[in-house]
Structures are given as structure tokens and as C-alpha cells.
Coordinates of C-alpha atoms in Angstrom, one line a residue:
X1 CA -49.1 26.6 6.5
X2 CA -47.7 23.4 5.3
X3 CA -45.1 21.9 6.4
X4 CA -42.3 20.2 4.5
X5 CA -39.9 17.2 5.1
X6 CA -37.0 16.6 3.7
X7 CA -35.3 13.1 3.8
X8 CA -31.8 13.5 4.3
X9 CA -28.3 11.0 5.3
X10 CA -25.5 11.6 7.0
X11 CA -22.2 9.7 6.5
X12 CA -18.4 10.4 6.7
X13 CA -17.0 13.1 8.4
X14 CA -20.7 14.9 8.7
X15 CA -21.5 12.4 11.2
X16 CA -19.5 13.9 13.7
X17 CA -21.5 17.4 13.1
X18 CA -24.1 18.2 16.1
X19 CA -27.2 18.4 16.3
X20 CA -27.4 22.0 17.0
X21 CA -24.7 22.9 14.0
X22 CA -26.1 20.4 11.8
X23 CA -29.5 23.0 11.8
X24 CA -27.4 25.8 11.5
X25 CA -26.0 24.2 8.3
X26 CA -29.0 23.6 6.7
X27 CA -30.4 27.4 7.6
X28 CA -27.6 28.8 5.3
X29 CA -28.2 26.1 2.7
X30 CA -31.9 27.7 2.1
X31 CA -30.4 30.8 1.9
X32 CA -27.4 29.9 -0.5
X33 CA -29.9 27.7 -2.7
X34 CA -32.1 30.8 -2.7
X35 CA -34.9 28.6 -0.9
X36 CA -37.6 30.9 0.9
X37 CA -38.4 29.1 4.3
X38 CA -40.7 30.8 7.0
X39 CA -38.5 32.1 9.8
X40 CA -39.2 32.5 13.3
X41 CA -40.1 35.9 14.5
X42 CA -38.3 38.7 17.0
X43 CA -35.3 40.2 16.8
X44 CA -32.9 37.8 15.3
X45 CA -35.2 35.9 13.4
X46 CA -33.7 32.5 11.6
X47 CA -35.4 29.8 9.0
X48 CA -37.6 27.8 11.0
X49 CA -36.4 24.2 10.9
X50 CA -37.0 20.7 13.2
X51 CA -35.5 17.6 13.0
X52 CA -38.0 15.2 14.8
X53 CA -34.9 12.7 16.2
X54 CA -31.9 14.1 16.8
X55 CA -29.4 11.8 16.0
X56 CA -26.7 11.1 18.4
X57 CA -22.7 12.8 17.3
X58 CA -20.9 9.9 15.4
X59 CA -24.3 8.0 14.2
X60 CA -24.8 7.7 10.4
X61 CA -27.8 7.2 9.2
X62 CA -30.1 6.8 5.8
X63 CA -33.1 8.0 7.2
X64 CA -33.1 11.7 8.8
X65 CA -35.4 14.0 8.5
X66 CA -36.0 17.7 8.6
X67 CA -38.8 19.8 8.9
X68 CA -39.7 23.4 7.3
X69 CA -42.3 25.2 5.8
X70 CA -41.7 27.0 2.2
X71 CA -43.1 29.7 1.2
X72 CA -44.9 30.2 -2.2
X73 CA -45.1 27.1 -4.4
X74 CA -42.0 25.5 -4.7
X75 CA -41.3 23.1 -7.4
X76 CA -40.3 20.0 -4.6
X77 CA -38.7 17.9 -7.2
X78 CA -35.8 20.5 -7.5
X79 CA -35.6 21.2 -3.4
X80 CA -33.0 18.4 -3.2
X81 CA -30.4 19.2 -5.9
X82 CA -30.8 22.9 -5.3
X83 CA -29.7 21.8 -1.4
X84 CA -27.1 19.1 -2.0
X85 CA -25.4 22.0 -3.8
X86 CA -25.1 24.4 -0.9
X87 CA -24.6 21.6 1.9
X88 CA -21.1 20.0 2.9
X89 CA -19.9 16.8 1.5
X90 CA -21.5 13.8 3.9
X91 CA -24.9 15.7 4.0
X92 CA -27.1 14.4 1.1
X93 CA -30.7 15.3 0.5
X94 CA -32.7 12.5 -1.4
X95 CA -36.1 13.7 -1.8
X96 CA -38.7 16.7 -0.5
X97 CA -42.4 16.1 0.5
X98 CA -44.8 17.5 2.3
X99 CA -45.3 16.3 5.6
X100 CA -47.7 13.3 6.4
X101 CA -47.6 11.4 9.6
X102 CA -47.3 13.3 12.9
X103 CA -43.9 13.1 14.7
X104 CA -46.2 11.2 17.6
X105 CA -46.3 8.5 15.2
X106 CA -42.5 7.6 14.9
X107 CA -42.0 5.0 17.1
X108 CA -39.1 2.9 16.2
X109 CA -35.9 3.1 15.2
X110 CA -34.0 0.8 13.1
X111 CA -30.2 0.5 14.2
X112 CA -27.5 -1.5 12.8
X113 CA -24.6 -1.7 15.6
X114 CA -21.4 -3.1 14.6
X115 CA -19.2 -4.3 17.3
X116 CA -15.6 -4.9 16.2
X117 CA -12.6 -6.7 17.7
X118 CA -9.5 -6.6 16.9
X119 CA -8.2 -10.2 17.6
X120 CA -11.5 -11.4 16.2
X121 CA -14.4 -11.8 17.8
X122 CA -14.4 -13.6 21.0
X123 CA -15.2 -17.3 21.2
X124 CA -18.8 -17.8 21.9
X125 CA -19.7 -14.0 21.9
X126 CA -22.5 -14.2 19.4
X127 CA -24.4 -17.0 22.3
X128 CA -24.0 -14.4 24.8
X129 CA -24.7 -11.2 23.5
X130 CA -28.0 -12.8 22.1
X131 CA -28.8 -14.5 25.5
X132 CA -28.6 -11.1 27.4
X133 CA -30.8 -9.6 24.7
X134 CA -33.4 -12.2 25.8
X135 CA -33.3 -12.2 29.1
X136 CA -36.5 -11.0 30.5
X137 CA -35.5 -7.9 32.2
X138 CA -31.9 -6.1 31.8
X139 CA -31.7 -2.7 33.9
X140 CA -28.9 -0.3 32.9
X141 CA -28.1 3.4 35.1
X142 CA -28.4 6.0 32.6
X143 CA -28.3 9.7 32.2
X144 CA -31.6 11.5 33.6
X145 CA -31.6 15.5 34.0
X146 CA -34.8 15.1 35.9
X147 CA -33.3 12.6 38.3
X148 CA -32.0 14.3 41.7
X149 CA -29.2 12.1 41.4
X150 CA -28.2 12.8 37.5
X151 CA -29.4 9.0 37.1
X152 CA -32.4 6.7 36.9
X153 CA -32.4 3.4 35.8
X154 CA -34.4 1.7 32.8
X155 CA -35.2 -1.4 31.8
X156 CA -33.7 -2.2 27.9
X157 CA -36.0 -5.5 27.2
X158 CA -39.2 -3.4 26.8
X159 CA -37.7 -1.0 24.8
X160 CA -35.8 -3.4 22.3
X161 CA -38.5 -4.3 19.8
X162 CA -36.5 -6.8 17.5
X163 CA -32.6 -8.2 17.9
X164 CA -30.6 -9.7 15.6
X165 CA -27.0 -10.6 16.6
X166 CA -24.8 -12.2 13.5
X167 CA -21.3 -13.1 14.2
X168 CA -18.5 -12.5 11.5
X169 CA -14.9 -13.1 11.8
X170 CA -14.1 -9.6 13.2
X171 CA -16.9 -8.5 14.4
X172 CA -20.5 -8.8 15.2
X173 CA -23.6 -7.0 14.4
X174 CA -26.6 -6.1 16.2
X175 CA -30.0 -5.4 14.4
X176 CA -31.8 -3.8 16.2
X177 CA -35.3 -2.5 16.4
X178 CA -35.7 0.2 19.4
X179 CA -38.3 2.5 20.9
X180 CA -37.8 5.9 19.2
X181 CA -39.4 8.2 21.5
X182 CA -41.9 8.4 25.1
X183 CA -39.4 6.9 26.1
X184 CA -37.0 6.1 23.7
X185 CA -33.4 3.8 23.8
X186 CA -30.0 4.8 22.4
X187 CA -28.2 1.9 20.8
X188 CA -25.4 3.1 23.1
X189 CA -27.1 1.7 26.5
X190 CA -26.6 -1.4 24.6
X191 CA -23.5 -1.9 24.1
X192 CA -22.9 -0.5 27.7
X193 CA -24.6 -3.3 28.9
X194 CA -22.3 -5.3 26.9
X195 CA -19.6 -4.1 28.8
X196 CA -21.2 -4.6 31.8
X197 CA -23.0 -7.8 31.8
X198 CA -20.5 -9.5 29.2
X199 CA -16.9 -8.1 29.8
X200 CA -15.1 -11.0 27.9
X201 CA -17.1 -9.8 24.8
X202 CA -16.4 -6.2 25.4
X203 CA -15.8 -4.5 22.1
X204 CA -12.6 -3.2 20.7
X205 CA -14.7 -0.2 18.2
X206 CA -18.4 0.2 17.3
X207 CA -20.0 1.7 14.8
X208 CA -23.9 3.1 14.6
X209 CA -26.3 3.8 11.8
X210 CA -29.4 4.7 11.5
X211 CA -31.0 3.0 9.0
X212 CA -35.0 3.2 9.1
X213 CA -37.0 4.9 11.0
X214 CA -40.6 3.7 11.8
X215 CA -44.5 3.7 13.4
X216 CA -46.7 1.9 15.0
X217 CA -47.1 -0.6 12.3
X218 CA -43.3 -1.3 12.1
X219 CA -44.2 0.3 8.5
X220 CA -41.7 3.3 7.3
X221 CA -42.7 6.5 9.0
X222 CA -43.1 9.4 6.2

């Protein structure tokens, strides 16, 4: 059967919508857009639908994408203004295809990570946060399920693939071009060892989105 993608952001309020209800919202989409999806089988069977990267609670992003299968021969042109119709505001379909790359082949993630300050950003704070990002090895304590302790600890610098740090007058923003997956780095180890390693240029708010997602080839993953 083949499987469909549909490219998909999420902004405003929606960003704060998990991952788990963010699927449940687009299984009564296909149903209010009269969409016929293949469903999963047993005795509470639901539309079958997989979103490669789950995207953290309070991330936006430009670049999500879902997974489904239609049935019949669906006009694709029309799948995204049929959706955007029967999905909350925030939630905005731009475009239906069928699937090409494997989900194996994602392996970056563009992020832009805005660090704001309230005073202004800190003297010298645009220096430092790029001097950590360069060091040669920066090991953080993170989350780990599989870990005995509830913790393991990774090295960021192999995982950062590109890092771009501009200073403004109230903030600064990271660019930043991570692993995605196997195994992949949340922006928010990042700014944790902000915290940690740079204290003074600790951040007031931040702000994540998603911007691109990509493989191998640093080429937009489709």
C-alpha cells in the first residue's frame, strides 16, 4: 500500500498540543474531511498515522510531517484544504505526497533557538556561547530510560552538525544544525549547557522552531 506524507506546521497555541493528542487530532480530521485512511486492526481499530519526529511540547516548526496511507485514489492536490478545514487554528497542512525517502534517511534537524534577556543580552555573551559550541568535547547528563540510574551522559559536539550564534540587542540566536535520530540531540541539552557551562549568559526565555528537517546530504528530506 502506499504510503502518504503530509507536510504540516505548527505555531501558536498548537505548539503546546502533545505528541500523542496532536495524532488524535489529525485521526478526526480524516474523518470530518471525509478522508478514507487505512486503520489499524482489532477491536478498537483507529486511522493509522506516524509522525517520523515527534516534536518536543512548545516547539514550532515549518517542517512536520505525518504519515498515512489513503485508500482509493485520492485527488492529493485537495488533501490539504480538505484538512486545514477540520484541524484547529495553529495546525496548517501545506501540501500531500506520496512518501519517498525512508524515515532512516532523516538525519538532521534544523533548529533556530532564540535566547532572550530581559536587560539585554549580556556583555560578551555571543563570544561565549560560540566558544562552548566549539570546544572539542562538551558532555551534558541527560534523561536515559535505559540507564539504571535514569541518566547517561552524551557528548553535544558530535551531534551539533552546524552553529551559528548572532547576537541582537535582546537576544541571541542559535542556528543550529543537529542529529535527528540514532542518536539524536534536543536543542534543549543546549541551552542546558548554557546554563551550566555559562551561568552569566543564562537566559531569561527561549524559544524553539523547527525549521528544516534533512538527510544525509544536508539536502531537504521529502
Amino acid at each position: 500500500m502506499t504510503t502518504h506524507r503530509l507536510a504540516f506546521s505548527k505555531a501558536d497555541t498548537a505548539k503546546f498540543i502533545s505528541h500523542l493528542d496532536l495524532m488524535r487530532t489529525f485521526q478526526r480530521a480524516f474523518l470530518r474531511a471525509e478522508l478514507p485512511v487505512r486503520h489499524t486492526e482489532g477491536f478498537n481499530p483507529h486511522a493509522f498515522v506516524s509522525i517520523p519526529l515527534p516534536l518536543s511540547v512548545g516547539f514550532s516548526s515549518g517542517c512536520e510531517v505525518l504519515e498515512c496511507s489513503f485508500l482509493g485514489e485520492p485527488n492529493l492536490e485537495e488533501v490539504p484544504a480538505r484538512l486545514n478545514a477540520a484541524l484547529p487554528d495553529g495546525i496548517t497542512v501545506s501540501r500531500c505526497y506520496e512518501g519517498g525517502q525512508p524515515v532512516k534517511a532523516l538525519q538532521y534537524v534544523n533548529y533556530i533557538v532564540t535566547l532572550e534577556y530581559e536587560a539585554g543580552a549580556p556583555f560578551g555573551a555571543e563570544s561565549a556561547i560560540r566558544a562552548l559550541l566549539g570546544r572539542a568535547s562538551l558532555v551534558m547528563e541527560k534523561r536515559s530510560k535505559k540507564a539504571k540510574s535514569g541518566f547517561t551522559q552524551v557528548d553535544l559536539i558530535p551531534l551539533i552538525a552546524q552553529a551559528t550564534v548572532e547576537e541582537r540587542r535582546d537576544s541571541i540566536t542559535l542556528d543550529l544544525v543537529l542529529r535527528a535520530q540514532n542518536p539524536g540531540l534536543n536543542p534543549e541539552l543546549v541551552v542546558a549547557a548554557i546554563r551550566q557551562e555559562c551561568p552569566d549568559m543564562a537566559p531569561d526565555f527561549v524559544s524553539y522552531h523547527r525549521r528544516t528537517v534533512l538527510d544525509g546530504e544536508m539536502q531537504p528530506w521529502a
